[in-house]
Amino acid sequence: MRVLGIDPGLTRCGVGVVEGVPGRLGKLVAYQVVRSEPDEDIAHRLLHLDRTLAELVERYQPDSVAVERVFSQHNARTVMGTAQASGVAILAGARAGLPVQTYTPSEVKAAVTGSGTADKAQVTAMVTRLLRLAAPPKPADAADAIAIAICHIWRGGTRAKIEAAAARRSNR
Amino acid sequence: MRVLGIDPGLTRCGVGVVEGVPGRLGKLVAYQVVRSEPDEDIAHRLLHLDRTLAELVERYQPDSVAVERVFSQHNARTVMGTAQASGVAILAGARAGLPVQTYTPSEVKAAVTGSGTADKAQVTAMVTRLLRLAAPPKPADAADAIAIAICHIWRGGTRAKIEAAAARRSNR
């Protein structure tokens, strides 16, 4: 299963593509950070993000898209832009006909480090280890996006198993 | 000048199309409220909004798009969805190659009622008067979107005059 993970942001939006199956170490396919300038027009910034995400979906052909959920307790000055970027990110997956799942930051942290309150360094360290990378992903903004993709692969597996079990039960 | 005004929202997104020139009473072309259910998947809700806005832009061929700005002091439970919807609304205009402008709620209220702290009833009353409608727009959610379009026409006119004056000055 190939997942495109997105850590939404307007100035920096992390994107990570990971291939894997639940319970195994995955493989990093690609990652990048989509940038735009804070003094640019909001319409241009969102359009640039939309186009770049559409290109990445087209290039890497993921099976699904996973996006980190945005909460209002984040930095209030930037949270509206982050939420707008997350809307565009979710839409990019939906427009391509892909299933889109969102995860809270603590779900992502718990999936890769075992703790929902892990810090950025821990997440980066675990992403590096779980994907057997020679060095931590650079820029560091991409590590979160990669962690979101890993989270989706592992959680998706659990979910798929639960659904399969439920289907078997109801078929009896 | 024909303007498509958008009052962004996930459950209800108001859209109003107004034709007019600065300083004159305008003409209401169309309005509607794009709805989605709170228990629906966020990806489907944003995709539905995106498609409907694209259709409306295609059908009414506005010269520009005006979107109300979202602030974090709004209802915290719904503000993230509203911000995501605003990202999709701004993107809808940008994708169509149209200029997109955002206005604060108080700019919109001040433009149609003269007061930046006017209430919803006052805005609806003035929209009805300024566009010489036989009755207030229904559902009321659409009144704000219509007010945003009126705001853009009037403010756009001022801006265009200032820019023209500045251009004349720099050409001397």
CSV table of C-alpha atoms in Angstrom, one decimal:
chain,number,residue,atom,x,y,z
A,1,MET,CA,0.0,0.0,0.0
A,2,ARG,CA,1.4,3.4,-1.0
A,3,VAL,CA,0.3,6.4,1.1
A,4,LEU,CA,0.8,10.1,0.5
A,5,GLY,CA,1.0,11.8,3.9
A,6,ILE,CA,0.5,15.6,4.2
A,7,ASP,CA,1.4,17.9,7.1
A,8,PRO,CA,-0.6,20.9,6.0
A,9,GLY,CA,0.8,24.4,6.1
A,10,LEU,CA,0.7,27.5,4.0
A,11,THR,CA,4.3,28.6,4.3
A,12,ARG,CA,5.6,25.1,4.4
A,13,CYS,CA,3.5,22.0,3.6
A,14,GLY,CA,5.2,18.7,4.2
A,15,VAL,CA,4.5,15.8,1.8
A,16,GLY,CA,5.8,12.2,2.3
A,17,VAL,CA,5.2,9.1,0.2
A,18,VAL,CA,5.7,5.8,2.0
A,19,GLU,CA,5.1,2.2,0.8
A,20,GLY,CA,4.4,-0.5,3.3
A,21,VAL,CA,2.2,-3.0,5.0
A,22,PRO,CA,1.0,-3.0,8.6
A,23,GLY,CA,3.5,-4.3,11.1
A,24,ARG,CA,6.5,-4.2,8.8
A,25,LEU,CA,9.2,-1.6,8.2
A,26,GLY,CA,8.1,0.6,5.3
A,27,LYS,CA,9.9,2.1,2.4
A,28,LEU,CA,10.3,5.9,1.8
A,29,VAL,CA,9.4,6.6,-1.9
A,30,ALA,CA,9.7,10.4,-1.9
A,31,TYR,CA,9.2,13.5,0.2
A,32,GLN,CA,9.2,17.3,-0.3
A,33,VAL,CA,8.2,20.5,1.3
A,34,VAL,CA,5.8,22.8,-0.7
A,35,ARG,CA,6.6,26.4,0.1
A,36,SER,CA,5.0,29.7,-0.4
A,37,GLU,CA,5.8,33.2,0.8
A,38,PRO,CA,3.8,34.8,3.6
A,39,ASP,CA,3.6,38.1,1.7
A,40,GLU,CA,2.1,36.5,-1.4
A,41,ASP,CA,-1.6,36.7,-2.2
A,42,ILE,CA,-3.6,33.9,-0.4
A,43,ALA,CA,-5.3,32.9,-3.7
A,44,HIS,CA,-1.9,32.3,-5.4
A,45,ARG,CA,-0.5,30.4,-2.4
A,46,LEU,CA,-3.5,28.0,-2.3
A,47,LEU,CA,-3.4,27.6,-6.0
A,48,HIS,CA,0.3,26.7,-5.9
A,49,LEU,CA,-0.3,24.2,-3.2
A,50,ASP,CA,-3.3,22.7,-5.1
A,51,ARG,CA,-1.3,22.3,-8.3
A,52,THR,CA,1.8,20.9,-6.6
A,53,LEU,CA,-0.3,18.3,-4.7
A,54,ALA,CA,-2.1,17.3,-7.9
A,55,GLU,CA,1.3,16.8,-9.6
A,56,LEU,CA,2.6,14.7,-6.7
A,57,VAL,CA,-0.5,12.5,-6.6
A,58,GLU,CA,-0.2,12.1,-10.4
A,59,ARG,CA,3.5,11.3,-10.2
A,60,TYR,CA,3.5,8.9,-7.2
A,61,GLN,CA,0.0,7.3,-7.7
A,62,PRO,CA,-0.7,6.6,-4.0
A,63,ASP,CA,-3.5,4.3,-2.9
A,64,SER,CA,-4.7,6.8,-0.3
A,65,VAL,CA,-4.0,10.2,1.2
A,66,ALA,CA,-3.5,10.9,4.9
A,67,VAL,CA,-3.7,14.4,6.3
A,68,GLU,CA,-2.9,15.7,9.8
A,69,ARG,CA,-5.9,17.3,11.5
A,70,VAL,CA,-5.5,21.0,12.5
A,71,PHE,CA,-6.6,22.2,15.9
A,72,SER,CA,-7.5,25.7,17.0
A,73,GLN,CA,-5.1,25.6,20.0
A,74,HIS,CA,-2.2,25.9,17.6
A,75,ASN,CA,-0.5,29.2,17.0
A,76,ALA,CA,-3.5,31.5,16.5
A,77,ARG,CA,-1.7,33.8,14.0
A,78,THR,CA,-1.1,31.0,11.5
A,79,VAL,CA,-3.9,28.5,12.3
A,80,MET,CA,-6.3,29.9,9.8
A,81,GLY,CA,-3.8,29.5,7.0
A,82,THR,CA,-3.0,26.0,8.1
A,83,ALA,CA,-6.7,25.1,8.2
A,84,GLN,CA,-7.1,26.5,4.7
A,85,ALA,CA,-4.1,24.5,3.5
A,86,SER,CA,-5.6,21.4,5.1
A,87,GLY,CA,-8.8,22.0,3.2
A,88,VAL,CA,-6.9,22.1,-0.1
A,89,ALA,CA,-4.9,19.1,0.9
A,90,ILE,CA,-7.9,17.0,1.7
A,91,LEU,CA,-9.5,18.2,-1.5
A,92,ALA,CA,-6.5,17.2,-3.6
A,93,GLY,CA,-6.9,13.6,-2.5
A,94,ALA,CA,-10.7,13.6,-3.0
A,95,ARG,CA,-10.4,15.2,-6.5
A,96,ALA,CA,-8.1,12.3,-7.5
A,97,GLY,CA,-10.8,9.9,-6.3
A,98,LEU,CA,-8.6,8.6,-3.5
A,99,PRO,CA,-9.7,7.7,0.0
A,100,VAL,CA,-8.6,10.5,2.4
A,101,GLN,CA,-8.1,9.9,6.1
A,102,THR,CA,-7.2,12.5,8.8
A,103,TYR,CA,-5.3,11.9,12.0
A,104,THR,CA,-4.7,14.0,15.1
A,105,PRO,CA,-1.1,14.9,15.9
A,106,SER,CA,-1.2,12.6,18.9
A,107,GLU,CA,-2.4,9.7,16.8
A,108,VAL,CA,0.6,10.2,14.5
A,109,LYS,CA,3.1,10.6,17.3
A,110,ALA,CA,1.7,7.5,19.1
A,111,ALA,CA,1.9,5.5,15.9
A,112,VAL,CA,5.6,6.1,15.3
A,113,THR,CA,7.0,6.6,18.8
A,114,GLY,CA,4.5,4.9,21.1
A,115,SER,CA,3.7,8.1,22.9
A,116,GLY,CA,1.1,10.7,21.9
A,117,THR,CA,3.2,13.5,23.5
A,118,ALA,CA,6.5,12.7,21.8
A,119,ASP,CA,8.5,15.7,20.6
A,120,LYS,CA,9.6,16.6,17.1
A,121,ALA,CA,13.1,15.1,17.6
A,122,GLN,CA,11.7,11.8,18.7
A,123,VAL,CA,9.3,11.6,15.7
A,124,THR,CA,12.2,12.4,13.3
A,125,ALA,CA,14.4,9.8,15.0
A,126,MET,CA,11.7,7.1,14.7
A,127,VAL,CA,10.9,8.0,11.1
A,128,THR,CA,14.6,7.6,10.3
A,129,ARG,CA,14.7,4.3,12.1
A,130,LEU,CA,11.4,2.8,10.8
A,131,LEU,CA,12.3,3.6,7.2
A,132,ARG,CA,16.0,2.6,7.6
A,133,LEU,CA,17.2,6.0,6.3
A,134,ALA,CA,20.9,6.8,6.3
A,135,ALA,CA,20.1,10.2,7.7
A,136,PRO,CA,17.1,12.1,9.1
A,137,PRO,CA,14.9,13.6,6.3
A,138,LYS,CA,15.8,17.2,5.4
A,139,PRO,CA,14.1,19.6,5.7
A,140,ALA,CA,12.8,18.4,9.1
A,141,ASP,CA,9.3,19.7,8.1
A,142,ALA,CA,9.0,16.6,5.9
A,143,ALA,CA,9.5,14.2,8.8
A,144,ASP,CA,6.0,14.9,10.1
A,145,ALA,CA,4.4,14.2,6.7
A,146,ILE,CA,6.3,10.9,6.5
A,147,ALA,CA,5.1,10.0,10.0
A,148,ILE,CA,1.5,10.7,9.0
A,149,ALA,CA,1.9,8.2,6.0
A,150,ILE,CA,3.4,5.6,8.4
A,151,CYS,CA,0.6,6.1,10.8
A,152,HIS,CA,-2.0,5.6,8.1
A,153,ILE,CA,-0.3,2.3,6.9
A,154,TRP,CA,-0.3,0.9,10.4
A,155,ARG,CA,-3.7,2.2,11.5
A,156,GLY,CA,-5.2,1.3,8.1
A,157,GLY,CA,-4.0,-2.2,8.6
A,158,THR,CA,-5.7,-2.4,12.0
A,159,ARG,CA,-8.9,-0.9,10.6
A,160,ALA,CA,-8.9,-3.2,7.6
A,161,LYS,CA,-8.6,-6.2,9.9
A,162,ILE,CA,-11.4,-5.0,12.2
A,163,GLU,CA,-13.6,-4.4,9.1
A,164,ALA,CA,-12.8,-7.8,7.7
A,165,ALA,CA,-13.6,-9.5,11.0
A,166,ALA,CA,-16.9,-7.6,11.2
A,167,ALA,CA,-17.8,-8.6,7.7
A,168,ARG,CA,-17.0,-12.3,8.5
A,169,ARG,CA,-19.2,-12.0,11.6
A,170,SER,CA,-22.1,-10.5,9.8
A,171,ASN,CA,-21.8,-13.1,7.0
A,172,ARG,CA,-22.2,-16.0,9.4
B,1,MET,CA,-18.8,44.2,-13.0
B,2,ARG,CA,-20.2,40.9,-11.9
B,3,VAL,CA,-19.1,39.5,-8.5
B,4,LEU,CA,-19.5,36.1,-6.9
B,5,GLY,CA,-19.5,36.6,-3.1
B,6,ILE,CA,-18.9,33.6,-0.8
B,7,ASP,CA,-19.7,33.4,2.9
B,8,PRO,CA,-17.6,30.2,3.6
B,9,GLY,CA,-19.0,27.4,5.7
B,10,LEU,CA,-18.9,23.6,5.7
B,11,THR,CA,-22.5,22.9,6.7
B,12,ARG,CA,-23.9,26.0,4.9
B,13,CYS,CA,-21.9,28.0,2.4
B,14,GLY,CA,-23.6,31.1,1.1
B,15,VAL,CA,-23.1,32.2,-2.5
B,16,GLY,CA,-24.4,35.4,-4.0
B,17,VAL,CA,-23.9,36.8,-7.5
B,18,VAL,CA,-24.3,40.6,-7.9
B,19,GLU,CA,-23.9,42.9,-10.8
B,20,GLY,CA,-23.1,46.5,-10.3
B,21,VAL,CA,-20.8,49.5,-10.5
B,22,PRO,CA,-19.5,51.5,-7.5
B,23,GLY,CA,-21.9,54.0,-6.0
B,24,ARG,CA,-25.0,52.7,-7.7
B,25,LEU,CA,-27.7,50.2,-6.6
B,26,GLY,CA,-26.8,46.8,-7.9
B,27,LYS,CA,-28.7,43.9,-9.4
B,28,LEU,CA,-29.0,40.5,-7.8
B,29,VAL,CA,-28.2,37.8,-10.4
B,30,ALA,CA,-28.6,34.7,-8.3
B,31,TYR,CA,-27.9,33.2,-4.9
B,32,GLN,CA,-27.9,29.9,-3.2
B,33,VAL,CA,-26.7,28.0,-0.1
B,34,VAL,CA,-24.4,25.0,-0.6
B,35,ARG,CA,-25.1,22.5,2.1
B,36,SER,CA,-23.5,19.3,3.5
B,37,GLU,CA,-24.2,17.1,6.4
B,38,PRO,CA,-22.0,17.3,9.6
B,39,ASP,CA,-21.9,13.5,9.8
B,40,GLU,CA,-20.6,13.2,6.3
B,41,ASP,CA,-16.9,12.5,5.5
B,42,ILE,CA,-14.8,15.8,5.4
B,43,ALA,CA,-13.3,14.8,2.0
B,44,HIS,CA,-16.8,14.4,0.5
B,45,ARG,CA,-18.0,17.7,2.0
B,46,LEU,CA,-15.1,19.6,0.6
B,47,LEU,CA,-15.3,17.9,-2.8
B,48,HIS,CA,-19.1,18.7,-3.0
B,49,LEU,CA,-18.3,22.4,-2.2
B,50,ASP,CA,-15.5,22.5,-4.7
B,51,ARG,CA,-17.7,21.0,-7.5
B,52,THR,CA,-20.7,23.2,-6.8
B,53,LEU,CA,-18.6,26.4,-6.7
B,54,ALA,CA,-16.9,25.4,-10.0
B,55,GLU,CA,-20.3,24.9,-11.5
B,56,LEU,CA,-21.6,28.3,-10.2
B,57,VAL,CA,-18.5,30.1,-11.5
B,58,GLU,CA,-19.0,28.4,-14.9
B,59,ARG,CA,-22.7,29.2,-15.0
B,60,TYR,CA,-22.6,32.9,-13.9
B,61,GLN,CA,-19.2,33.9,-15.3
B,62,PRO,CA,-18.3,36.4,-12.7
B,63,ASP,CA,-15.4,38.9,-13.2
B,64,SER,CA,-14.1,38.3,-9.7
B,65,VAL,CA,-14.7,36.4,-6.5
B,66,ALA,CA,-15.0,37.9,-3.0
B,67,VAL,CA,-14.7,35.7,0.1
B,68,GLU,CA,-15.3,36.6,3.8
B,69,ARG,CA,-12.2,36.2,5.9
B,70,VAL,CA,-12.5,33.7,8.8
B,71,PHE,CA,-11.2,34.5,12.3
B,72,SER,CA,-10.2,32.2,15.1
B,73,GLN,CA,-12.4,34.0,17.6
B,74,HIS,CA,-15.5,32.5,15.9
B,75,ASN,CA,-17.1,29.4,17.4
B,76,ALA,CA,-14.1,27.2,18.0
B,77,ARG,CA,-16.0,24.0,17.4
B,78,THR,CA,-16.8,24.9,13.8
B,79,VAL,CA,-14.0,27.4,12.9
B,80,MET,CA,-11.7,24.8,11.5
B,81,GLY,CA,-14.3,23.5,9.1
B,82,THR,CA,-15.2,27.1,8.1
B,83,ALA,CA,-11.5,27.8,7.5
B,84,GLN,CA,-11.1,24.7,5.3
B,85,ALA,CA,-14.2,25.7,3.4
B,86,SER,CA,-12.7,29.2,2.9
B,87,GLY,CA,-9.6,27.7,1.5
B,88,VAL,CA,-11.7,25.7,-1.0
B,89,ALA,CA,-13.7,28.9,-1.8
B,90,ILE,CA,-10.6,31.0,-2.5
B,91,LEU,CA,-9.1,28.1,-4.6
B,92,ALA,CA,-12.3,27.9,-6.7
B,93,GLY,CA,-11.9,31.5,-7.8
B,94,ALA,CA,-8.1,31.1,-8.4
B,95,ARG,CA,-8.5,27.9,-10.4
B,96,ALA,CA,-10.9,29.7,-12.7
B,97,GLY,CA,-8.3,32.4,-13.2
B,98,LEU,CA,-10.4,35.0,-11.5
B,99,PRO,CA,-9.1,37.7,-9.1
B,100,VAL,CA,-10.0,36.8,-5.5
B,101,GLN,CA,-10.3,39.3,-2.8
B,102,THR,CA,-11.0,38.6,0.9
B,103,TYR,CA,-12.9,41.0,3.3
B,104,THR,CA,-13.3,41.0,7.1
B,105,PRO,CA,-16.8,40.6,8.5
B,106,SER,CA,-16.6,44.3,9.7
B,107,GLU,CA,-15.6,45.6,6.3
B,108,VAL,CA,-18.6,43.8,4.8
B,109,LYS,CA,-21.0,45.1,7.4
B,110,ALA,CA,-19.6,48.7,7.1
B,111,ALA,CA,-19.9,48.6,3.3
B,112,VAL,CA,-23.6,47.7,3.3
B,113,THR,CA,-24.9,49.3,6.6
B,114,GLY,CA,-22.3,52.0,7.4
B,115,SER,CA,-21.4,50.2,10.7
B,116,GLY,CA,-18.8,47.6,11.2
B,117,THR,CA,-20.8,46.2,14.1
B,118,ALA,CA,-24.2,45.9,12.5
B,119,ASP,CA,-26.2,42.7,13.3
B,120,LYS,CA,-27.4,40.1,10.8
B,121,ALA,CA,-30.9,41.6,10.6
B,122,GLN,CA,-29.5,45.0,9.6
B,123,VAL,CA,-27.3,43.4,7.0
B,124,THR,CA,-30.2,41.5,5.5
B,125,ALA,CA,-32.4,44.6,5.6
B,126,MET,CA,-29.8,46.7,3.7
B,127,VAL,CA,-29.1,43.9,1.2
B,128,THR,CA,-32.8,43.8,0.5
B,129,ARG,CA,-32.9,47.6,0.1
B,130,LEU,CA,-29.7,48.1,-1.9
B,131,LEU,CA,-30.8,45.4,-4.5
B,132,ARG,CA,-34.4,46.5,-4.4
B,133,LEU,CA,-35.7,43.0,-3.6
B,134,ALA,CA,-39.4,42.4,-3.0
B,135,ALA,CA,-38.5,40.3,0.1
B,136,PRO,CA,-35.3,39.4,2.1
B,137,PRO,CA,-33.2,36.6,0.5
B,138,LYS,CA,-34.1,33.2,1.8
B,139,PRO,CA,-32.4,31.3,3.4
B,140,ALA,CA,-30.9,34.1,5.4
B,141,ASP,CA,-27.5,32.5,5.1
B,142,ALA,CA,-27.3,33.8,1.5
B,143,ALA,CA,-27.7,37.5,2.7
B,144,ASP,CA,-24.1,37.6,4.0
B,145,ALA,CA,-22.8,36.2,0.7
B,146,ILE,CA,-24.7,38.9,-1.2
B,147,ALA,CA,-23.4,41.6,1.1
B,148,ILE,CA,-19.8,40.4,0.5
B,149,ALA,CA,-20.4,40.8,-3.3
B,150,ILE,CA,-21.8,44.3,-2.8
B,151,CYS,CA,-18.9,45.2,-0.6
B,152,HIS,CA,-16.5,44.1,-3.3
B,153,ILE,CA,-18.2,46.1,-6.0
B,154,TRP,CA,-18.1,49.3,-3.9
B,155,ARG,CA,-14.6,48.8,-2.5
B,156,GLY,CA,-13.3,47.6,-5.8
B,157,GLY,CA,-14.5,50.8,-7.3
B,158,THR,CA,-12.7,52.8,-4.8
B,159,ARG,CA,-9.6,50.7,-5.2
B,160,ALA,CA,-9.8,51.0,-9.0
B,161,LYS,CA,-10.0,54.8,-8.7
B,162,ILE,CA,-7.1,55.0,-6.4
B,163,GLU,CA,-5.0,52.8,-8.6
B,164,ALA,CA,-6.0,54.8,-11.7
B,165,ALA,CA,-5.1,58.0,-9.9
B,166,ALA,CA,-1.7,56.5,-8.8
B,167,ALA,CA,-1.1,55.3,-12.4
B,168,ARG,CA,-1.8,58.8,-13.8
B,169,ARG,CA,0.5,60.3,-11.2
B,170,SER,CA,3.4,58.0,-12.0
B,171,ASN,CA,2.9,58.6,-15.7
B,172,ARG,CA,3.4,62.3,-15.4
